[in-house]
JSON list of C-alpha atoms in Angstrom, two decimals:
[
{"chain": "A", "resi": 1, "resn": "MET", "atom": "CA", "xyz": [-38.32, -97.81, 50.40]},
{"chain": "A", "resi": 2, "resn": "ALA", "atom": "CA", "xyz": [-35.23, -94.84, 52.08]},
{"chain": "A", "resi": 3, "resn": "ARG", "atom": "CA", "xyz": [-37.59, -91.74, 51.15]},
{"chain": "A", "resi": 4, "resn": "GLY", "atom": "CA", "xyz": [-41.02, -93.38, 52.54]},
{"chain": "A", "resi": 5, "resn": "GLN", "atom": "CA", "xyz": [-38.72, -94.58, 55.45]},
{"chain": "A", "resi": 6, "resn": "PHE", "atom": "CA", "xyz": [-37.50, -91.22, 56.10]},
{"chain": "A", "resi": 7, "resn": "TYR", "atom": "CA", "xyz": [-41.26, -89.42, 55.86]},
{"chain": "A", "resi": 8, "resn": "VAL", "atom": "CA", "xyz": [-42.95, -92.04, 58.15]},
{"chain": "A", "resi": 9, "resn": "PHE", "atom": "CA", "xyz": [-40.21, -91.35, 60.91]},
{"chain": "A", "resi": 10, "resn": "SER", "atom": "CA", "xyz": [-40.72, -87.46, 60.22]},
{"chain": "A", "resi": 11, "resn": "LEU", "atom": "CA", "xyz": [-44.39, -87.37, 60.96]},
{"chain": "A", "resi": 12, "resn": "GLY", "atom": "CA", "xyz": [-43.54, -89.88, 64.25]},
{"chain": "A", "resi": 13, "resn": "LEU", "atom": "CA", "xyz": [-40.63, -87.17, 65.33]},
{"chain": "A", "resi": 14, "resn": "GLY", "atom": "CA", "xyz": [-43.42, -84.42, 64.67]},
{"chain": "A", "resi": 15, "resn": "THR", "atom": "CA", "xyz": [-46.11, -85.42, 66.68]},
{"chain": "A", "resi": 16, "resn": "LEU", "atom": "CA", "xyz": [-43.76, -86.65, 69.42]},
{"chain": "A", "resi": 17, "resn": "GLY", "atom": "CA", "xyz": [-42.56, -82.46, 69.52]},
{"chain": "A", "resi": 18, "resn": "SER", "atom": "CA", "xyz": [-45.93, -81.96, 69.48]},
{"chain": "A", "resi": 19, "resn": "LEU", "atom": "CA", "xyz": [-46.95, -83.64, 72.49]},
{"chain": "A", "resi": 20, "resn": "CYS", "atom": "CA", "xyz": [-44.00, -82.33, 74.30]},
{"chain": "A", "resi": 21, "resn": "LEU", "atom": "CA", "xyz": [-45.12, -79.13, 73.85]},
{"chain": "A", "resi": 22, "resn": "LEU", "atom": "CA", "xyz": [-49.14, -80.22, 74.77]},
{"chain": "A", "resi": 23, "resn": "PHE", "atom": "CA", "xyz": [-48.03, -81.87, 77.34]},
{"chain": "A", "resi": 24, "resn": "MET", "atom": "CA", "xyz": [-45.92, -78.87, 79.20]},
{"chain": "A", "resi": 25, "resn": "ILE", "atom": "CA", "xyz": [-49.46, -76.77, 78.39]},
{"chain": "A", "resi": 26, "resn": "TYR", "atom": "CA", "xyz": [-51.63, -79.13, 79.76]},
{"chain": "A", "resi": 27, "resn": "TRP", "atom": "CA", "xyz": [-49.41, -79.44, 82.73]},
{"chain": "A", "resi": 28, "resn": "VAL", "atom": "CA", "xyz": [-49.63, -75.99, 83.50]},
{"chain": "A", "resi": 29, "resn": "GLN", "atom": "CA", "xyz": [-53.00, -75.28, 82.98]},
{"chain": "A", "resi": 30, "resn": "HIS", "atom": "CA", "xyz": [-54.55, -78.11, 85.00]},
{"chain": "A", "resi": 31, "resn": "TRP", "atom": "CA", "xyz": [-51.68, -78.67, 88.09]},
{"chain": "A", "resi": 32, "resn": "ARG", "atom": "CA", "xyz": [-49.77, -74.85, 87.82]},
{"chain": "A", "resi": 33, "resn": "GLY", "atom": "CA", "xyz": [-53.19, -72.18, 87.56]},
{"chain": "A", "resi": 34, "resn": "GLY", "atom": "CA", "xyz": [-53.03, -72.06, 84.47]},
{"chain": "A", "resi": 35, "resn": "PHE", "atom": "CA", "xyz": [-50.93, -68.31, 82.58]},
{"chain": "A", "resi": 36, "resn": "ALA", "atom": "CA", "xyz": [-51.00, -64.57, 83.09]},
{"chain": "A", "resi": 37, "resn": "TRP", "atom": "CA", "xyz": [-48.36, -61.64, 82.57]},
{"chain": "A", "resi": 38, "resn": "ASP", "atom": "CA", "xyz": [-48.59, -59.99, 85.33]},
{"chain": "A", "resi": 39, "resn": "GLY", "atom": "CA", "xyz": [-45.58, -60.50, 87.48]},
{"chain": "A", "resi": 40, "resn": "THR", "atom": "CA", "xyz": [-46.97, -63.56, 89.66]},
{"chain": "A", "resi": 41, "resn": "VAL", "atom": "CA", "xyz": [-46.54, -67.18, 89.64]},
{"chain": "A", "resi": 42, "resn": "LEU", "atom": "CA", "xyz": [-49.23, -67.56, 86.66]},
{"chain": "A", "resi": 43, "resn": "MET", "atom": "CA", "xyz": [-46.60, -65.40, 84.88]},
{"chain": "A", "resi": 44, "resn": "PHE", "atom": "CA", "xyz": [-43.86, -67.75, 85.55]},
{"chain": "A", "resi": 45, "resn": "ASN", "atom": "CA", "xyz": [-45.86, -70.48, 83.73]},
{"chain": "A", "resi": 46, "resn": "TRP", "atom": "CA", "xyz": [-45.13, -69.14, 80.45]},
{"chain": "A", "resi": 47, "resn": "HIS", "atom": "CA", "xyz": [-41.36, -70.04, 81.22]},
{"chain": "A", "resi": 48, "resn": "PRO", "atom": "CA", "xyz": [-41.48, -73.78, 80.71]},
{"chain": "A", "resi": 49, "resn": "VAL", "atom": "CA", "xyz": [-43.80, -73.67, 78.05]},
{"chain": "A", "resi": 50, "resn": "LEU", "atom": "CA", "xyz": [-41.62, -71.02, 75.85]},
{"chain": "A", "resi": 51, "resn": "MET", "atom": "CA", "xyz": [-38.40, -72.85, 76.72]},
{"chain": "A", "resi": 52, "resn": "VAL", "atom": "CA", "xyz": [-39.93, -76.16, 75.40]},
{"chain": "A", "resi": 53, "resn": "ALA", "atom": "CA", "xyz": [-41.11, -74.73, 72.65]},
{"chain": "A", "resi": 54, "resn": "GLY", "atom": "CA", "xyz": [-38.33, -72.70, 71.41]},
{"chain": "A", "resi": 55, "resn": "MET", "atom": "CA", "xyz": [-35.17, -74.67, 72.78]},
{"chain": "A", "resi": 56, "resn": "VAL", "atom": "CA", "xyz": [-36.67, -77.80, 72.00]},
{"chain": "A", "resi": 57, "resn": "VAL", "atom": "CA", "xyz": [-39.84, -78.53, 69.62]},
{"chain": "A", "resi": 58, "resn": "PHE", "atom": "CA", "xyz": [-38.51, -75.61, 67.17]},
{"chain": "A", "resi": 59, "resn": "TYR", "atom": "CA", "xyz": [-34.51, -76.03, 67.25]},
{"chain": "A", "resi": 60, "resn": "GLY", "atom": "CA", "xyz": [-35.37, -79.82, 66.72]},
{"chain": "A", "resi": 61, "resn": "ALA", "atom": "CA", "xyz": [-37.48, -78.89, 63.68]},
{"chain": "A", "resi": 62, "resn": "ALA", "atom": "CA", "xyz": [-34.83, -76.09, 62.04]},
{"chain": "A", "resi": 63, "resn": "SER", "atom": "CA", "xyz": [-32.13, -79.03, 62.95]},
{"chain": "A", "resi": 64, "resn": "LEU", "atom": "CA", "xyz": [-33.27, -81.27, 60.47]},
{"chain": "A", "resi": 65, "resn": "VAL", "atom": "CA", "xyz": [-34.40, -79.30, 57.41]},
{"chain": "A", "resi": 66, "resn": "TYR", "atom": "CA", "xyz": [-31.19, -80.10, 55.84]},
{"chain": "A", "resi": 67, "resn": "ARG", "atom": "CA", "xyz": [-32.58, -84.05, 56.01]},
{"chain": "A", "resi": 68, "resn": "LEU", "atom": "CA", "xyz": [-35.23, -83.20, 53.95]},
{"chain": "A", "resi": 69, "resn": "PRO", "atom": "CA", "xyz": [-34.83, -85.11, 50.61]},
{"chain": "A", "resi": 70, "resn": "GLN", "atom": "CA", "xyz": [-36.45, -82.12, 48.85]},
{"chain": "A", "resi": 71, "resn": "SER", "atom": "CA", "xyz": [-33.31, -79.88, 50.06]},
{"chain": "A", "resi": 72, "resn": "TRP", "atom": "CA", "xyz": [-30.77, -82.18, 48.46]},
{"chain": "A", "resi": 73, "resn": "VAL", "atom": "CA", "xyz": [-30.95, -80.40, 44.52]},
{"chain": "A", "resi": 74, "resn": "GLY", "atom": "CA", "xyz": [-30.88, -77.59, 43.56]},
{"chain": "A", "resi": 75, "resn": "SER", "atom": "CA", "xyz": [-30.69, -74.10, 45.33]},
{"chain": "A", "resi": 76, "resn": "LYS", "atom": "CA", "xyz": [-29.49, -74.25, 48.95]},
{"chain": "A", "resi": 77, "resn": "LEU", "atom": "CA", "xyz": [-30.37, -70.76, 49.77]},
{"chain": "A", "resi": 78, "resn": "PRO", "atom": "CA", "xyz": [-34.31, -71.11, 50.24]},
{"chain": "A", "resi": 79, "resn": "TRP", "atom": "CA", "xyz": [-33.22, -74.09, 52.68]},
{"chain": "A", "resi": 80, "resn": "LYS", "atom": "CA", "xyz": [-30.59, -71.65, 54.16]},
{"chain": "A", "resi": 81, "resn": "LEU", "atom": "CA", "xyz": [-33.82, -69.22, 54.79]},
{"chain": "A", "resi": 82, "resn": "LEU", "atom": "CA", "xyz": [-35.81, -71.54, 56.73]},
{"chain": "A", "resi": 83, "resn": "HIS", "atom": "CA", "xyz": [-33.48, -73.08, 58.34]},
{"chain": "A", "resi": 84, "resn": "ALA", "atom": "CA", "xyz": [-32.39, -69.79, 59.96]},
{"chain": "A", "resi": 85, "resn": "ALA", "atom": "CA", "xyz": [-36.25, -68.42, 59.73]},
{"chain": "A", "resi": 86, "resn": "LEU", "atom": "CA", "xyz": [-36.87, -71.62, 61.90]},
{"chain": "A", "resi": 87, "resn": "HIS", "atom": "CA", "xyz": [-33.63, -71.06, 64.83]},
{"chain": "A", "resi": 88, "resn": "LEU", "atom": "CA", "xyz": [-35.08, -67.33, 64.91]},
{"chain": "A", "resi": 89, "resn": "VAL", "atom": "CA", "xyz": [-38.80, -68.14, 65.90]},
{"chain": "A", "resi": 90, "resn": "ALA", "atom": "CA", "xyz": [-37.07, -70.79, 68.20]},
{"chain": "A", "resi": 91, "resn": "PHE", "atom": "CA", "xyz": [-34.44, -67.65, 70.00]},
{"chain": "A", "resi": 92, "resn": "THR", "atom": "CA", "xyz": [-37.18, -65.41, 70.14]},
{"chain": "A", "resi": 93, "resn": "LEU", "atom": "CA", "xyz": [-39.85, -68.16, 72.02]},
{"chain": "A", "resi": 94, "resn": "ALA", "atom": "CA", "xyz": [-36.81, -69.08, 74.04]},
{"chain": "A", "resi": 95, "resn": "VAL", "atom": "CA", "xyz": [-35.58, -64.56, 74.76]},
{"chain": "A", "resi": 96, "resn": "LEU", "atom": "CA", "xyz": [-39.55, -64.44, 75.99]},
{"chain": "A", "resi": 97, "resn": "GLY", "atom": "CA", "xyz": [-39.18, -67.69, 78.39]},
{"chain": "A", "resi": 98, "resn": "LEU", "atom": "CA", "xyz": [-36.35, -66.15, 79.92]},
{"chain": "A", "resi": 99, "resn": "VAL", "atom": "CA", "xyz": [-38.17, -62.68, 80.39]},
{"chain": "A", "resi": 100, "resn": "ALA", "atom": "CA", "xyz": [-40.68, -64.60, 81.90]},
{"chain": "A", "resi": 101, "resn": "VAL", "atom": "CA", "xyz": [-38.87, -65.91, 84.34]},
{"chain": "A", "resi": 102, "resn": "PHE", "atom": "CA", "xyz": [-36.42, -62.99, 84.77]},
{"chain": "A", "resi": 103, "resn": "SER", "atom": "CA", "xyz": [-39.41, -60.92, 85.46]},
{"chain": "A", "resi": 104, "resn": "PHE", "atom": "CA", "xyz": [-40.84, -63.25, 87.94]},
{"chain": "A", "resi": 105, "resn": "HIS", "atom": "CA", "xyz": [-37.95, -63.59, 90.12]},
{"chain": "A", "resi": 106, "resn": "HIS", "atom": "CA", "xyz": [-37.71, -59.61, 90.24]},
{"chain": "A", "resi": 107, "resn": "HIS", "atom": "CA", "xyz": [-41.23, -58.86, 91.10]},
{"chain": "A", "resi": 108, "resn": "ASN", "atom": "CA", "xyz": [-41.04, -61.82, 93.80]},
{"chain": "A", "resi": 109, "resn": "ARG", "atom": "CA", "xyz": [-37.51, -60.61, 94.92]},
{"chain": "A", "resi": 110, "resn": "ILE", "atom": "CA", "xyz": [-36.10, -64.14, 94.26]},
{"chain": "A", "resi": 111, "resn": "ALA", "atom": "CA", "xyz": [-32.50, -64.24, 93.55]},
{"chain": "A", "resi": 112, "resn": "HIS", "atom": "CA", "xyz": [-31.55, -65.23, 89.60]},
{"chain": "A", "resi": 113, "resn": "LEU", "atom": "CA", "xyz": [-29.17, -67.69, 88.76]},
{"chain": "A", "resi": 114, "resn": "TYR", "atom": "CA", "xyz": [-28.76, -69.77, 91.65]},
{"chain": "A", "resi": 115, "resn": "SER", "atom": "CA", "xyz": [-29.72, -73.49, 90.58]},
{"chain": "A", "resi": 116, "resn": "LEU", "atom": "CA", "xyz": [-27.74, -75.47, 88.29]},
{"chain": "A", "resi": 117, "resn": "HIS", "atom": "CA", "xyz": [-31.32, -75.73, 85.70]},
{"chain": "A", "resi": 118, "resn": "SER", "atom": "CA", "xyz": [-30.71, -71.74, 85.10]},
{"chain": "A", "resi": 119, "resn": "TRP", "atom": "CA", "xyz": [-26.77, -72.21, 84.57]},
{"chain": "A", "resi": 120, "resn": "LEU", "atom": "CA", "xyz": [-27.66, -75.00, 82.07]},
{"chain": "A", "resi": 121, "resn": "GLY", "atom": "CA", "xyz": [-30.14, -72.85, 80.43]},
{"chain": "A", "resi": 122, "resn": "ILE", "atom": "CA", "xyz": [-28.62, -69.47, 80.20]},
{"chain": "A", "resi": 123, "resn": "VAL", "atom": "CA", "xyz": [-25.16, -71.37, 78.27]},
{"chain": "A", "resi": 124, "resn": "ALA", "atom": "CA", "xyz": [-27.53, -72.85, 75.81]},
{"chain": "A", "resi": 125, "resn": "VAL", "atom": "CA", "xyz": [-29.75, -69.69, 75.17]},
{"chain": "A", "resi": 126, "resn": "ALA", "atom": "CA", "xyz": [-25.73, -67.60, 74.99]},
{"chain": "A", "resi": 127, "resn": "LEU", "atom": "CA", "xyz": [-24.34, -70.31, 72.74]},
{"chain": "A", "resi": 128, "resn": "PHE", "atom": "CA", "xyz": [-27.89, -70.28, 70.70]},
{"chain": "A", "resi": 129, "resn": "ALA", "atom": "CA", "xyz": [-27.01, -67.41, 70.07]},
{"chain": "A", "resi": 130, "resn": "GLY", "atom": "CA", "xyz": [-23.59, -67.02, 68.67]},
{"chain": "A", "resi": 131, "resn": "GLN", "atom": "CA", "xyz": [-25.01, -69.90, 66.92]},
{"chain": "A", "resi": 132, "resn": "TRP", "atom": "CA", "xyz": [-27.45, -67.78, 65.31]},
{"chain": "A", "resi": 133, "resn": "LEU", "atom": "CA", "xyz": [-24.79, -64.78, 64.49]},
{"chain": "A", "resi": 134, "resn": "LEU", "atom": "CA", "xyz": [-22.08, -67.21, 63.25]},
{"chain": "A", "resi": 135, "resn": "GLY", "atom": "CA", "xyz": [-24.62, -69.43, 60.72]},
{"chain": "A", "resi": 136, "resn": "PHE", "atom": "CA", "xyz": [-26.12, -66.05, 59.46]},
{"chain": "A", "resi": 137, "resn": "SER", "atom": "CA", "xyz": [-22.76, -64.16, 58.96]},
{"chain": "A", "resi": 138, "resn": "VAL", "atom": "CA", "xyz": [-20.83, -66.69, 57.44]},
{"chain": "A", "resi": 139, "resn": "PHE", "atom": "CA", "xyz": [-23.73, -69.41, 56.15]},
{"chain": "A", "resi": 140, "resn": "LEU", "atom": "CA", "xyz": [-26.19, -67.13, 54.87]},
{"chain": "A", "resi": 141, "resn": "LEU", "atom": "CA", "xyz": [-24.33, -64.04, 53.84]},
{"chain": "A", "resi": 142, "resn": "PRO", "atom": "CA", "xyz": [-22.68, -64.53, 50.79]},
{"chain": "A", "resi": 143, "resn": "TRP", "atom": "CA", "xyz": [-19.03, -62.80, 51.64]},
{"chain": "A", "resi": 144, "resn": "ALA", "atom": "CA", "xyz": [-17.60, -66.12, 53.39]},
{"chain": "A", "resi": 145, "resn": "SER", "atom": "CA", "xyz": [-15.03, -68.56, 51.47]},
{"chain": "A", "resi": 146, "resn": "LEU", "atom": "CA", "xyz": [-15.34, -71.94, 50.65]},
{"chain": "A", "resi": 147, "resn": "GLY", "atom": "CA", "xyz": [-12.47, -72.43, 52.41]},
{"chain": "A", "resi": 148, "resn": "LEU", "atom": "CA", "xyz": [-13.83, -70.62, 55.78]},
{"chain": "A", "resi": 149, "resn": "ARG", "atom": "CA", "xyz": [-16.91, -71.93, 55.36]},
{"chain": "A", "resi": 150, "resn": "SER", "atom": "CA", "xyz": [-15.48, -75.75, 55.24]},
{"chain": "A", "resi": 151, "resn": "LEU", "atom": "CA", "xyz": [-13.62, -75.21, 58.36]},
{"chain": "A", "resi": 152, "resn": "LEU", "atom": "CA", "xyz": [-16.22, -73.63, 60.59]},
{"chain": "A", "resi": 153, "resn": "LYS", "atom": "CA", "xyz": [-18.92, -76.60, 58.92]},
{"chain": "A", "resi": 154, "resn": "PRO", "atom": "CA", "xyz": [-18.17, -78.97, 61.54]},
{"chain": "A", "resi": 155, "resn": "VAL", "atom": "CA", "xyz": [-17.91, -76.08, 64.64]},
{"chain": "A", "resi": 156, "resn": "HIS", "atom": "CA", "xyz": [-21.05, -75.76, 63.53]},
{"chain": "A", "resi": 157, "resn": "VAL", "atom": "CA", "xyz": [-22.82, -78.99, 63.46]},
{"chain": "A", "resi": 158, "resn": "PHE", "atom": "CA", "xyz": [-20.88, -79.91, 66.62]},
{"chain": "A", "resi": 159, "resn": "PHE", "atom": "CA", "xyz": [-22.28, -76.65, 68.65]},
{"chain": "A", "resi": 160, "resn": "GLY", "atom": "CA", "xyz": [-26.07, -77.38, 67.03]},
{"chain": "A", "resi": 161, "resn": "ALA", "atom": "CA", "xyz": [-25.90, -80.62, 69.20]},
{"chain": "A", "resi": 162, "resn": "THR", "atom": "CA", "xyz": [-24.39, -79.60, 71.92]},
{"chain": "A", "resi": 163, "resn": "ILE", "atom": "CA", "xyz": [-26.98, -76.50, 72.36]},
{"chain": "A", "resi": 164, "resn": "LEU", "atom": "CA", "xyz": [-29.69, -79.63, 71.91]},
{"chain": "A", "resi": 165, "resn": "ILE", "atom": "CA", "xyz": [-28.47, -81.37, 74.32]},
{"chain": "A", "resi": 166, "resn": "LEU", "atom": "CA", "xyz": [-27.86, -78.84, 76.79]},
{"chain": "A", "resi": 167, "resn": "SER", "atom": "CA", "xyz": [-31.18, -77.37, 75.91]},
{"chain": "A", "resi": 168, "resn": "MET", "atom": "CA", "xyz": [-32.90, -81.08, 77.20]},
{"chain": "A", "resi": 169, "resn": "ALA", "atom": "CA", "xyz": [-30.65, -81.12, 80.33]},
{"chain": "A", "resi": 170, "resn": "SER", "atom": "CA", "xyz": [-32.10, -77.69, 81.63]},
{"chain": "A", "resi": 171, "resn": "VAL", "atom": "CA", "xyz": [-35.78, -79.23, 80.61]},
{"chain": "A", "resi": 172, "resn": "LEU", "atom": "CA", "xyz": [-35.59, -82.20, 83.02]},
{"chain": "A", "resi": 173, "resn": "SER", "atom": "CA", "xyz": [-33.93, -80.63, 85.75]},
{"chain": "A", "resi": 174, "resn": "GLY", "atom": "CA", "xyz": [-36.42, -77.83, 85.40]},
{"chain": "A", "resi": 175, "resn": "ILE", "atom": "CA", "xyz": [-39.09, -80.11, 85.63]},
{"chain": "A", "resi": 176, "resn": "ASN", "atom": "CA", "xyz": [-37.34, -81.78, 88.52]},
{"chain": "A", "resi": 177, "resn": "GLU", "atom": "CA", "xyz": [-36.80, -78.63, 90.68]},
{"chain": "A", "resi": 178, "resn": "LYS", "atom": "CA", "xyz": [-40.63, -77.00, 89.79]},
{"chain": "A", "resi": 179, "resn": "LEU", "atom": "CA", "xyz": [-41.88, -80.78, 91.53]},
{"chain": "A", "resi": 180, "resn": "PHE", "atom": "CA", "xyz": [-39.46, -80.54, 94.43]},
{"chain": "A", "resi": 181, "resn": "PHE", "atom": "CA", "xyz": [-40.38, -76.50, 94.59]},
{"chain": "A", "resi": 182, "resn": "SER", "atom": "CA", "xyz": [-44.47, -77.41, 94.44]},
{"chain": "A", "resi": 183, "resn": "LEU", "atom": "CA", "xyz": [-45.14, -81.11, 95.74]},
{"chain": "A", "resi": 184, "resn": "LYS", "atom": "CA", "xyz": [-44.25, -80.74, 99.74]},
{"chain": "A", "resi": 185, "resn": "ASN", "atom": "CA", "xyz": [-45.64, -81.74, 102.72]},
{"chain": "A", "resi": 186, "resn": "ALA", "atom": "CA", "xyz": [-48.36, -79.22, 103.04]},
{"chain": "A", "resi": 187, "resn": "THR", "atom": "CA", "xyz": [-49.29, -80.74, 99.66]},
{"chain": "A", "resi": 188, "resn": "ALA", "atom": "CA", "xyz": [-48.65, -84.59, 98.65]},
{"chain": "A", "resi": 189, "resn": "PRO", "atom": "CA", "xyz": [-45.08, -84.96, 98.56]},
{"chain": "A", "resi": 190, "resn": "TYR", "atom": "CA", "xyz": [-43.00, -85.99, 95.33]},
{"chain": "A", "resi": 191, "resn": "SER", "atom": "CA", "xyz": [-41.86, -89.00, 96.84]},
{"chain": "A", "resi": 192, "resn": "SER", "atom": "CA", "xyz": [-45.22, -90.22, 97.04]},
{"chain": "A", "resi": 193, "resn": "LEU", "atom": "CA", "xyz": [-45.36, -89.72, 93.54]},
{"chain": "A", "resi": 194, "resn": "PRO", "atom": "CA", "xyz": [-48.94, -88.19, 92.45]},
{"chain": "A", "resi": 195, "resn": "PRO", "atom": "CA", "xyz": [-50.64, -87.47, 89.89]},
{"chain": "A", "resi": 196, "resn": "GLU", "atom": "CA", "xyz": [-49.04, -84.76, 89.27]},
{"chain": "A", "resi": 197, "resn": "ALA", "atom": "CA", "xyz": [-45.78, -85.44, 89.26]},
{"chain": "A", "resi": 198, "resn": "CYS", "atom": "CA", "xyz": [-46.17, -88.83, 87.23]},
{"chain": "A", "resi": 199, "resn": "PHE", "atom": "CA", "xyz": [-47.27, -86.47, 84.49]},
{"chain": "A", "resi": 200, "resn": "ALA", "atom": "CA", "xyz": [-44.74, -83.78, 84.40]},
{"chain": "A", "resi": 201, "resn": "ASN", "atom": "CA", "xyz": [-42.04, -87.15, 84.88]},
{"chain": "A", "resi": 202, "resn": "LEU", "atom": "CA", "xyz": [-43.74, -88.30, 82.13]},
{"chain": "A", "resi": 203, "resn": "THR", "atom": "CA", "xyz": [-43.58, -85.35, 79.60]},
{"chain": "A", "resi": 204, "resn": "GLY", "atom": "CA", "xyz": [-39.53, -85.08, 80.89]},
{"chain": "A", "resi": 205, "resn": "MET", "atom": "CA", "xyz": [-39.49, -88.39, 79.50]},
{"chain": "A", "resi": 206, "resn": "LEU", "atom": "CA", "xyz": [-41.09, -87.28, 75.93]},
{"chain": "A", "resi": 207, "resn": "VAL", "atom": "CA", "xyz": [-39.02, -84.16, 75.56]},
{"chain": "A", "resi": 208, "resn": "ALA", "atom": "CA", "xyz": [-35.86, -86.20, 76.50]},
{"chain": "A", "resi": 209, "resn": "VAL", "atom": "CA", "xyz": [-37.13, -89.37, 73.92]},
{"chain": "A", "resi": 210, "resn": "PHE", "atom": "CA", "xyz": [-37.58, -86.53, 71.09]},
{"chain": "A", "resi": 211, "resn": "VAL", "atom": "CA", "xyz": [-33.78, -84.82, 71.54]},
{"chain": "A", "resi": 212, "resn": "VAL", "atom": "CA", "xyz": [-32.40, -88.26, 70.82]},
{"chain": "A", "resi": 213, "resn": "LEU", "atom": "CA", "xyz": [-34.39, -89.58, 67.92]},
{"chain": "A", "resi": 214, "resn": "VAL", "atom": "CA", "xyz": [-33.78, -85.79, 66.91]},
{"chain": "A", "resi": 215, "resn": "LEU", "atom": "CA", "xyz": [-29.90, -86.52, 67.47]},
{"chain": "A", "resi": 216, "resn": "TYR", "atom": "CA", "xyz": [-30.09, -89.98, 65.73]},
{"chain": "A", "resi": 217, "resn": "VAL", "atom": "CA", "xyz": [-32.01, -88.37, 62.27]},
{"chain": "A", "resi": 218, "resn": "LEU", "atom": "CA", "xyz": [-28.98, -85.79, 62.61]},
{"chain": "A", "resi": 219, "resn": "LEU", "atom": "CA", "xyz": [-26.07, -88.43, 62.59]},
{"chain": "A", "resi": 220, "resn": "VAL", "atom": "CA", "xyz": [-27.47, -91.36, 60.37]},
{"chain": "A", "resi": 221, "resn": "SER", "atom": "CA", "xyz": [-25.39, -90.92, 57.03]},
{"chain": "A", "resi": 222, "resn": "SER", "atom": "CA", "xyz": [-27.86, -92.01, 54.66]},
{"chain": "A", "resi": 223, "resn": "TRP", "atom": "CA", "xyz": [-30.05, -88.98, 55.77]},
{"chain": "A", "resi": 224, "resn": "LYS", "atom": "CA", "xyz": [-27.50, -86.45, 55.64]},
{"chain": "A", "resi": 225, "resn": "ARG", "atom": "CA", "xyz": [-27.17, -84.07, 52.44]},
{"chain": "A", "resi": 226, "resn": "PRO", "atom": "CA", "xyz": [-24.53, -84.88, 50.18]},
{"chain": "A", "resi": 227, "resn": "GLU", "atom": "CA", "xyz": [-21.44, -82.52, 49.64]},
{"chain": "A", "resi": 228, "resn": "PRO", "atom": "CA", "xyz": [-21.46, -81.04, 46.18]},
{"chain": "A", "resi": 229, "resn": "GLY", "atom": "CA", "xyz": [-18.99, -83.71, 44.24]},
{"chain": "A", "resi": 230, "resn": "LEU", "atom": "CA", "xyz": [-19.40, -86.51, 47.01]},
{"chain": "A", "resi": 231, "resn": "LEU", "atom": "CA", "xyz": [-23.01, -88.27, 45.85]},
{"chain": "A", "resi": 232, "resn": "THR", "atom": "CA", "xyz": [-23.10, -91.79, 46.93]},
{"chain": "A", "resi": 233, "resn": "ASP", "atom": "CA", "xyz": [-24.65, -94.85, 47.16]},
{"chain": "A", "resi": 234, "resn": "ARG", "atom": "CA", "xyz": [-24.41, -94.18, 50.93]},
{"chain": "A", "resi": 235, "resn": "GLN", "atom": "CA", "xyz": [-27.37, -91.39, 50.22]},
{"chain": "A", "resi": 236, "resn": "PRO", "atom": "CA", "xyz": [-30.19, -93.37, 48.90]},
{"chain": "A", "resi": 237, "resn": "LEU", "atom": "CA", "xyz": [-33.48, -90.62, 49.70]},
{"chain": "A", "resi": 238, "resn": "LEU", "atom": "CA", "xyz": [-31.46, -88.33, 46.70]},
{"chain": "A", "resi": 239, "resn": "HIS", "atom": "CA", "xyz": [-31.70, -90.59, 43.54]},
{"chain": "A", "resi": 240, "resn": "GLU", "atom": "CA", "xyz": [-35.52, -91.29, 45.24]},
{"chain": "A", "resi": 241, "resn": "ALA", "atom": "CA", "xyz": [-35.77, -87.37, 45.11]},
{"chain": "A", "resi": 242, "resn": "GLU", "atom": "CA", "xyz": [-34.66, -87.20, 41.75]}
]
């Protein structure tokens, strides 16, 4: 029963993450003119899509690898590789998203990193880079001692959740900032809540719900991978997976 509930929850979470990305793509395509890689505002449009894909959807998926019951038995190495690979995909997408926005700003002589949104985003990506390097060097390569890994694991977990929260804050502030810049009196002002504003706000709410649910899965003790020798009745998913 616990295993079935986990998979149903995971399916719903995967659907929600896909909706976050699809809604963002639709918003940009339908209201903001689509995509290009030419230094124009159409190049900027890649930024929100790539950041949501990388720093929210793929990052969230990578964070939940060790919650899969199959990862609780047998060798941990394949799951470490999957965890690292998904995070690398997430980081690559985030870097491309930064390239898009920095290139757009440079091409149009717009100042860089002046808003709270940009500060949150750049801190999240910088922490992500450090987090990935730490995880790769300490938890994936075989040189680190068990004591060092035990010491750094809580730090790794804490900053993993922190980066996801910062990413959510950056996405939500970015959506709001884009709407304030785009929906002015010359069009339909943001305060009148035109269809674009409603849709973008809904997209932001989906992102927030997705992140909150990912954090919930990470915190539920019965869904955590048990440490060797510490298997108890609080891990029913492992008993069902065996």
